[in-house]
PDB file of C-alpha atoms in Angstrom:
ATOM      1  CA  SER R 186    -209.052  70.440 -55.406  1.00 51.00           C
ATOM      2  CA  GLN R 187    -208.338  68.619 -52.073  1.00 53.00           C
ATOM      3  CA  GLN R 188    -211.582  68.657 -49.905  1.00 69.00           C
ATOM      4  CA  GLY R 189    -209.532  67.550 -46.685  1.00 77.00           C
ATOM      5  CA  GLU R 190    -206.450  69.299 -45.463  1.00 86.00           C
ATOM      6  CA  GLU R 191    -204.301  67.381 -42.490  1.00 88.00           C
ATOM      7  CA  ASP R 192    -202.319  69.617 -39.904  1.00 89.00           C
ATOM      8  CA  PRO R 193    -199.232  69.284 -38.879  1.00 93.00           C
ATOM      9  CA  GLN R 194    -197.536  68.867 -42.436  1.00 93.00           C
ATOM     10  CA  ALA R 195    -195.506  67.040 -40.234  1.00 95.00           C
ATOM     11  CA  LEU R 196    -194.966  65.729 -37.071  1.00 97.00           C
ATOM     12  CA  SER R 197    -192.191  63.990 -35.189  1.00 97.00           C
ATOM     13  CA  ILE R 198    -192.337  62.291 -31.200  1.00 97.00           C
ATOM     14  CA  GLN R 199    -190.954  59.692 -28.889  1.00 97.00           C
ATOM     15  CA  GLU R 200    -191.922  56.077 -29.117  1.00 97.00           C
ATOM     16  CA  GLY R 201    -194.816  55.985 -26.063  1.00 97.00           C
ATOM     17  CA  GLU R 202    -195.965  59.101 -26.894  1.00 97.00           C
ATOM     18  CA  ASN R 203    -199.850  60.360 -28.222  1.00 97.00           C
ATOM     19  CA  ALA R 204    -199.863  61.608 -31.639  1.00 97.00           C
ATOM     20  CA  THR R 205    -202.500  64.178 -33.131  1.00 97.00           C
ATOM     21  CA  MET R 206    -203.368  64.556 -36.374  1.00 97.00           C
ATOM     22  CA  ASN R 207    -206.081  66.748 -37.285  1.00 97.00           C
ATOM     23  CA  CYS R 208    -208.572  67.481 -40.646  1.00 96.00           C
ATOM     24  CA  SER R 209    -210.522  69.868 -42.146  1.00 95.00           C
ATOM     25  CA  TYR R 210    -212.967  70.060 -44.948  1.00 93.00           C
ATOM     26  CA  LYS R 211    -214.652  72.281 -46.353  1.00 90.00           C
ATOM     27  CA  THR R 212    -217.969  70.771 -47.687  1.00 88.00           C
ATOM     28  CA  SER R 213    -220.488  68.692 -45.917  1.00 89.00           C
ATOM     29  CA  ILE R 214    -219.863  65.457 -46.319  1.00 89.00           C
ATOM     30  CA  ASN R 215    -221.219  61.562 -46.045  1.00 90.00           C
ATOM     31  CA  ASN R 216    -218.324  59.747 -44.450  1.00 91.00           C
ATOM     32  CA  LEU R 217    -214.353  60.743 -43.497  1.00 94.00           C
ATOM     33  CA  GLN R 218    -211.720  57.924 -43.194  1.00 95.00           C
ATOM     34  CA  TRP R 219    -207.988  58.370 -42.104  1.00 96.00           C
ATOM     35  CA  TYR R 220    -205.603  56.048 -44.193  1.00 97.00           C
ATOM     36  CA  ARG R 221    -201.778  55.451 -43.091  1.00 98.00           C
ATOM     37  CA  GLN R 222    -199.221  54.725 -46.043  1.00 97.00           C
ATOM     38  CA  ASN R 223    -195.662  53.647 -45.105  1.00 96.00           C
ATOM     39  CA  SER R 224    -192.819  54.460 -47.214  1.00 94.00           C
ATOM     40  CA  GLY R 225    -192.840  53.387 -50.801  1.00 92.00           C
ATOM     41  CA  ARG R 226    -196.020  51.264 -50.181  1.00 95.00           C
ATOM     42  CA  GLY R 227    -199.753  52.037 -50.819  1.00 95.00           C
ATOM     43  CA  LEU R 228    -202.468  53.383 -48.760  1.00 97.00           C
ATOM     44  CA  VAL R 229    -204.014  51.200 -46.121  1.00 97.00           C
ATOM     45  CA  HIS R 230    -207.406  51.806 -44.424  1.00 96.00           C
ATOM     46  CA  LEU R 231    -207.495  52.722 -40.647  1.00 97.00           C
ATOM     47  CA  ILE R 232    -211.147  53.848 -39.402  1.00 96.00           C
ATOM     48  CA  LEU R 233    -213.603  55.052 -41.549  1.00 95.00           C
ATOM     49  CA  ILE R 234    -216.301  57.628 -39.193  1.00 95.00           C
ATOM     50  CA  ARG R 235    -219.801  58.488 -40.781  1.00 93.00           C
ATOM     51  CA  SER R 236    -221.372  61.870 -40.474  1.00 92.00           C
ATOM     52  CA  ASN R 237    -223.483  60.916 -37.866  1.00 94.00           C
ATOM     53  CA  GLU R 238    -220.800  59.631 -35.429  1.00 96.00           C
ATOM     54  CA  ARG R 239    -219.066  62.079 -32.977  1.00 97.00           C
ATOM     55  CA  GLU R 240    -216.348  59.496 -31.918  1.00 98.00           C
ATOM     56  CA  LYS R 241    -215.185  56.134 -33.218  1.00 97.00           C
ATOM     57  CA  HIS R 242    -212.108  53.718 -31.713  1.00 96.00           C
ATOM     58  CA  SER R 243    -209.778  50.885 -32.886  1.00 95.00           C
ATOM     59  CA  GLY R 244    -207.225  49.778 -30.634  1.00 97.00           C
ATOM     60  CA  ARG R 245    -205.180  53.100 -30.552  1.00 97.00           C
ATOM     61  CA  LEU R 246    -206.596  54.956 -32.318  1.00 98.00           C
ATOM     62  CA  ARG R 247    -209.317  57.613 -31.314  1.00 98.00           C
ATOM     63  CA  VAL R 248    -210.661  59.072 -34.553  1.00 98.00           C
ATOM     64  CA  THR R 249    -213.487  61.853 -33.549  1.00 98.00           C
ATOM     65  CA  LEU R 250    -216.160  64.067 -35.929  1.00 97.00           C
ATOM     66  CA  ASP R 251    -217.546  67.584 -35.480  1.00 97.00           C
ATOM     67  CA  THR R 252    -219.196  68.813 -38.575  1.00 95.00           C
ATOM     68  CA  SER R 253    -219.897  71.979 -37.449  1.00 95.00           C
ATOM     69  CA  LYS R 254    -216.643  72.984 -37.220  1.00 95.00           C
ATOM     70  CA  LYS R 255    -216.102  70.724 -40.515  1.00 95.00           C
ATOM     71  CA  SER R 256    -213.252  69.409 -38.637  1.00 96.00           C
ATOM     72  CA  SER R 257    -211.143  65.541 -37.605  1.00 97.00           C
ATOM     73  CA  SER R 258    -208.907  64.643 -35.953  1.00 98.00           C
ATOM     74  CA  LEU R 259    -206.915  61.202 -35.347  1.00 98.00           C
ATOM     75  CA  LEU R 260    -204.889  60.463 -32.305  1.00 98.00           C
ATOM     76  CA  ILE R 261    -202.626  57.424 -32.237  1.00 98.00           C
ATOM     77  CA  THR R 262    -202.204  56.609 -28.769  1.00 97.00           C
ATOM     78  CA  ALA R 263    -199.143  55.168 -27.258  1.00 97.00           C
ATOM     79  CA  SER R 264    -196.964  55.415 -30.103  1.00 97.00           C
ATOM     80  CA  ARG R 265    -194.370  52.871 -31.682  1.00 97.00           C
ATOM     81  CA  ALA R 266    -191.819  53.329 -34.232  1.00 97.00           C
ATOM     82  CA  ALA R 267    -194.095  51.415 -36.165  1.00 97.00           C
ATOM     83  CA  ASP R 268    -196.452  53.817 -36.208  1.00 98.00           C
ATOM     84  CA  THR R 269    -194.003  55.719 -38.392  1.00 98.00           C
ATOM     85  CA  ALA R 270    -195.932  56.707 -41.828  1.00 97.00           C
ATOM     86  CA  SER R 271    -198.427  59.230 -43.397  1.00 96.00           C
ATOM     87  CA  TYR R 272    -201.510  59.571 -42.641  1.00 97.00           C
ATOM     88  CA  PHE R 273    -203.982  60.547 -45.041  1.00 96.00           C
ATOM     89  CA  CYS R 274    -207.835  61.683 -44.691  1.00 95.00           C
ATOM     90  CA  ALA R 275    -210.283  61.242 -47.202  1.00 94.00           C
ATOM     91  CA  THR R 276    -214.009  62.925 -47.299  1.00 92.00           C
ATOM     92  CA  ASP R 277    -216.957  62.689 -49.554  1.00 87.00           C
ATOM     93  CA  ALA R 278    -218.779  65.323 -50.272  1.00 75.00           C
ATOM     94  CA  SER R 279    -222.327  64.264 -49.704  1.00 70.00           C
ATOM     95  CA  GLY R 280    -224.840  65.287 -52.688  1.00 69.00           C
ATOM     96  CA  GLY R 281    -221.541  63.842 -54.835  1.00 71.00           C
ATOM     97  CA  SER R 282    -220.264  61.351 -56.150  1.00 74.00           C
ATOM     98  CA  TYR R 283    -219.512  59.309 -53.315  1.00 81.00           C
ATOM     99  CA  ILE R 284    -215.647  58.981 -54.413  1.00 86.00           C
ATOM    100  CA  PRO R 285    -213.068  59.675 -51.152  1.00 90.00           C
ATOM    101  CA  THR R 286    -210.804  63.078 -52.024  1.00 90.00           C
ATOM    102  CA  PHE R 287    -207.889  63.158 -50.364  1.00 92.00           C
ATOM    103  CA  GLY R 288    -205.725  65.371 -48.531  1.00 90.00           C
ATOM    104  CA  ARG R 289    -201.832  66.190 -48.768  1.00 92.00           C
ATOM    105  CA  GLY R 290    -201.250  64.115 -45.335  1.00 94.00           C
ATOM    106  CA  THR R 291    -198.963  64.211 -42.101  1.00 95.00           C
ATOM    107  CA  SER R 292    -195.713  62.595 -41.638  1.00 96.00           C
ATOM    108  CA  LEU R 293    -195.333  61.178 -38.241  1.00 97.00           C
ATOM    109  CA  ILE R 294    -192.442  60.010 -37.885  1.00 97.00           C
ATOM    110  CA  VAL R 295    -191.919  58.223 -34.131  1.00 97.00           C
ATOM    111  CA  HIS R 296    -188.783  58.288 -32.773  1.00 97.00           C
ATOM    112  CA  PRO R 297    -187.127  54.655 -30.519  1.00 93.00           C
TER     113      PRO R 297
ATOM    114  CA  ASN N 120    -205.495  36.407 -51.377  1.00 65.00           C
ATOM    115  CA  ALA N 121    -203.559  39.026 -53.280  1.00 81.00           C
ATOM    116  CA  GLY N 122    -206.191  42.077 -53.114  1.00 95.00           C
ATOM    117  CA  VAL N 123    -205.319  44.531 -55.609  1.00 97.00           C
ATOM    118  CA  THR N 124    -202.406  44.141 -58.245  1.00 97.00           C
ATOM    119  CA  GLN N 125    -200.590  46.468 -60.170  1.00 98.00           C
ATOM    120  CA  THR N 126    -198.337  46.116 -62.845  1.00 97.00           C
ATOM    121  CA  PRO N 127    -195.552  47.530 -63.499  1.00 97.00           C
ATOM    122  CA  LYS N 128    -194.336  48.053 -60.569  1.00 97.00           C
ATOM    123  CA  PHE N 129    -191.510  50.699 -62.300  1.00 97.00           C
ATOM    124  CA  GLN N 130    -190.939  52.773 -65.387  1.00 97.00           C
ATOM    125  CA  VAL N 131    -189.526  54.643 -67.645  1.00 97.00           C
ATOM    126  CA  LEU N 132    -190.865  56.559 -70.795  1.00 97.00           C
ATOM    127  CA  LYS N 133    -189.612  59.146 -72.819  1.00 97.00           C
ATOM    128  CA  THR N 134    -191.349  61.909 -73.904  1.00 98.00           C
ATOM    129  CA  GLY N 135    -194.480  60.494 -76.345  1.00 97.00           C
ATOM    130  CA  GLN N 136    -194.451  57.172 -76.025  1.00 97.00           C
ATOM    131  CA  SER N 137    -197.211  54.967 -75.049  1.00 97.00           C
ATOM    132  CA  MET N 138    -198.062  52.362 -72.158  1.00 96.00           C
ATOM    133  CA  THR N 139    -200.420  50.728 -70.239  1.00 98.00           C
ATOM    134  CA  LEU N 140    -201.043  50.520 -66.290  1.00 98.00           C
ATOM    135  CA  GLN N 141    -202.570  47.112 -65.247  1.00 98.00           C
ATOM    136  CA  CYS N 142    -204.450  46.781 -62.409  1.00 98.00           C
ATOM    137  CA  ALA N 143    -206.556  43.586 -61.156  1.00 98.00           C
ATOM    138  CA  GLN N 144    -208.232  42.834 -57.809  1.00 97.00           C
ATOM    139  CA  ASP N 145    -209.655  40.011 -56.432  1.00 96.00           C
ATOM    140  CA  MET N 146    -212.037  40.889 -54.315  1.00 96.00           C
ATOM    141  CA  ASN N 147    -215.519  41.110 -56.407  1.00 95.00           C
ATOM    142  CA  HIS N 148    -215.364  44.162 -55.878  1.00 96.00           C
ATOM    143  CA  ASN N 149    -217.758  46.893 -58.316  1.00 95.00           C
ATOM    144  CA  SER N 150    -215.925  49.647 -58.414  1.00 95.00           C
ATOM    145  CA  MET N 151    -212.188  50.504 -58.943  1.00 96.00           C
ATOM    146  CA  TYR N 152    -210.235  53.791 -59.084  1.00 97.00           C
ATOM    147  CA  TRP N 153    -206.701  55.274 -60.093  1.00 98.00           C
ATOM    148  CA  TYR N 154    -205.104  57.957 -58.195  1.00 97.00           C
ATOM    149  CA  ARG N 155    -201.675  59.972 -59.055  1.00 97.00           C
ATOM    150  CA  GLN N 156    -199.488  60.796 -56.031  1.00 97.00           C
ATOM    151  CA  ASP N 157    -197.166  63.391 -55.871  1.00 94.00           C
ATOM    152  CA  PRO N 158    -195.472  65.175 -53.584  1.00 87.00           C
ATOM    153  CA  GLY N 159    -196.943  67.612 -51.730  1.00 78.00           C
ATOM    154  CA  MET N 160    -200.054  67.003 -53.390  1.00 80.00           C
ATOM    155  CA  GLY N 161    -201.235  64.310 -51.721  1.00 86.00           C
ATOM    156  CA  LEU N 162    -203.856  61.989 -54.458  1.00 94.00           C
ATOM    157  CA  ARG N 163    -205.533  62.813 -57.327  1.00 94.00           C
ATOM    158  CA  LEU N 164    -208.640  60.896 -58.641  1.00 95.00           C
ATOM    159  CA  ILE N 165    -207.293  59.924 -62.555  1.00 97.00           C
ATOM    160  CA  TYR N 166    -210.670  57.718 -63.627  1.00 97.00           C
ATOM    161  CA  TYR N 167    -212.998  55.741 -61.594  1.00 95.00           C
ATOM    162  CA  SER N 168    -215.454  53.115 -62.979  1.00 96.00           C
ATOM    163  CA  ALA N 169    -217.696  52.554 -60.424  1.00 93.00           C
ATOM    164  CA  SER N 170    -219.222  49.358 -62.163  1.00 93.00           C
ATOM    165  CA  GLU N 171    -218.633  47.413 -65.118  1.00 93.00           C
ATOM    166  CA  GLY N 172    -219.041  48.743 -67.732  1.00 91.00           C
ATOM    167  CA  THR N 173    -218.914  52.265 -66.886  1.00 94.00           C
ATOM    168  CA  THR N 174    -215.957  54.818 -66.581  1.00 96.00           C
ATOM    169  CA  ASP N 175    -215.845  58.655 -65.217  1.00 94.00           C
ATOM    170  CA  LYS N 176    -213.292  61.385 -65.018  1.00 95.00           C
ATOM    171  CA  GLY N 177    -212.168  62.507 -62.128  1.00 93.00           C
ATOM    172  CA  GLU N 178    -210.108  65.264 -60.619  1.00 92.00           C
ATOM    173  CA  VAL N 179    -207.216  64.706 -63.218  1.00 95.00           C
ATOM    174  CA  PRO N 180    -208.220  63.216 -66.556  1.00 97.00           C
ATOM    175  CA  ASN N 181    -206.521  64.985 -69.298  1.00 96.00           C
ATOM    176  CA  GLY N 182    -203.862  62.734 -70.886  1.00 96.00           C
ATOM    177  CA  TYR N 183    -204.917  59.993 -69.293  1.00 98.00           C
ATOM    178  CA  ASN N 184    -207.441  56.596 -71.044  1.00 97.00           C
ATOM    179  CA  VAL N 185    -209.223  53.630 -69.032  1.00 98.00           C
ATOM    180  CA  SER N 186    -210.298  50.627 -69.743  1.00 97.00           C
ATOM    181  CA  ARG N 187    -212.158  48.888 -67.366  1.00 96.00           C
ATOM    182  CA  LEU N 188    -212.090  45.078 -69.168  1.00 89.00           C
ATOM    183  CA  ASN N 189    -213.793  42.993 -66.500  1.00 95.00           C
ATOM    184  CA  LYS N 190    -215.141  43.494 -62.950  1.00 96.00           C
ATOM    185  CA  ARG N 191    -211.662  42.337 -61.914  1.00 97.00           C
ATOM    186  CA  GLU N 192    -209.504  44.722 -64.259  1.00 97.00           C
ATOM    187  CA  PHE N 193    -208.990  48.139 -65.317  1.00 98.00           C
ATOM    188  CA  SER N 194    -206.393  49.568 -66.816  1.00 98.00           C
ATOM    189  CA  LEU N 195    -204.929  53.227 -67.400  1.00 98.00           C
ATOM    190  CA  ARG N 196    -203.112  53.777 -70.707  1.00 98.00           C
ATOM    191  CA  LEU N 197    -200.746  57.143 -71.654  1.00 97.00           C
ATOM    192  CA  GLU N 198    -200.933  57.829 -75.317  1.00 93.00           C
ATOM    193  CA  SER N 199    -198.159  60.508 -75.304  1.00 96.00           C
ATOM    194  CA  ALA N 200    -196.174  60.398 -72.102  1.00 96.00           C
ATOM    195  CA  ALA N 201    -195.471  64.170 -70.895  1.00 97.00           C
ATOM    196  CA  PRO N 202    -193.036  64.531 -68.155  1.00 97.00           C
ATOM    197  CA  SER N 203    -195.471  65.914 -66.250  1.00 96.00           C
ATOM    198  CA  GLN N 204    -196.755  62.744 -65.692  1.00 97.00           C
ATOM    199  CA  THR N 205    -193.935  61.368 -63.896  1.00 97.00           C
ATOM    200  CA  SER N 206    -195.623  60.596 -60.554  1.00 98.00           C
ATOM    201  CA  VAL N 207    -196.442  57.714 -58.359  1.00 98.00           C
ATOM    202  CA  TYR N 208    -199.894  55.959 -59.796  1.00 98.00           C
ATOM    203  CA  PHE N 209    -202.522  54.012 -57.709  1.00 98.00           C
ATOM    204  CA  CYS N 210    -204.994  51.270 -58.297  1.00 98.00           C
ATOM    205  CA  ALA N 211    -207.528  50.824 -56.044  1.00 97.00           C
ATOM    206  CA  SER N 212    -210.728  49.610 -55.464  1.00 97.00           C
ATOM    207  CA  SER N 213    -213.982  49.362 -53.265  1.00 94.00           C
ATOM    208  CA  ILE N 214    -217.056  46.845 -52.119  1.00 91.00           C
ATOM    209  CA  ASN N 215    -218.808  49.764 -54.443  1.00 84.00           C
ATOM    210  CA  ARG N 216    -218.876  53.524 -55.182  1.00 79.00           C
ATOM    211  CA  ASN N 217    -220.894  54.193 -52.095  1.00 80.00           C
ATOM    212  CA  THR N 218    -219.720  51.974 -49.373  1.00 80.00           C
ATOM    213  CA  GLY N 219    -216.087  54.060 -48.687  1.00 81.00           C
ATOM    214  CA  GLU N 220    -212.809  51.788 -47.684  1.00 92.00           C
ATOM    215  CA  LEU N 221    -210.472  51.770 -50.148  1.00 95.00           C
ATOM    216  CA  PHE N 222    -208.162  48.955 -50.861  1.00 96.00           C
ATOM    217  CA  PHE N 223    -205.160  50.047 -52.909  1.00 97.00           C
ATOM    218  CA  GLY N 224    -202.555  48.602 -54.593  1.00 97.00           C
ATOM    219  CA  GLU N 225    -198.492  48.961 -54.198  1.00 97.00           C
ATOM    220  CA  GLY N 226    -198.028  51.506 -56.936  1.00 97.00           C
ATOM    221  CA  SER N 227    -196.391  51.814 -59.835  1.00 98.00           C
ATOM    222  CA  ARG N 228    -193.742  54.103 -60.278  1.00 97.00           C
ATOM    223  CA  LEU N 229    -193.234  55.728 -63.389  1.00 97.00           C
ATOM    224  CA  THR N 230    -190.794  58.694 -64.752  1.00 97.00           C
ATOM    225  CA  VAL N 231    -191.377  60.562 -68.058  1.00 97.00           C
ATOM    226  CA  LEU N 232    -187.969  61.372 -69.498  1.00 96.00           C
TER     227      LEU N 232
END
């Protein structure tokens, strides 16, 4: 069963705009990760945020984590056409196997 | 540095046939995983191997078997393929089970007729 669920399922924006995706999960976690998947390719790790962290940055990516609301957001600033991809959050339930469980993903299209 | 390599990339099977998906990693990782990806379902864990010599069931293990041949290689076997096993299969590895970041292969696209 999916631990994390991304929202929205699909997002279409213009190049230069910001893209925000959200992830909600059900049980307490150790870590939350975001991955990107280009069409027909494998997943690529973007960023990991630990349960005791609230915000993390990596280049144009900003991830926030609110453990009280069991939610996370991924912000991509100044989007480029090359950011077109599906984005997945993955959580590992605390007290469990530490194996990441993936959501269904957000499909992002950035129009040039 | 190849990372995680999966073979074959594409395969078509008839119902009842068997096949093995191969996965190898060259990053000296201890943990390896098999996921399947279906439209609208995200990725679901089939089996994982936390370390060489151990394997454990994931969320959807029925119809599959795995072998952790050595530290580098983790294979997934379908003994009697069914149309419900039509999917894209991804192998992944991580330094250890609790270190978070997974490194994925490019996927193996399997169609069962």
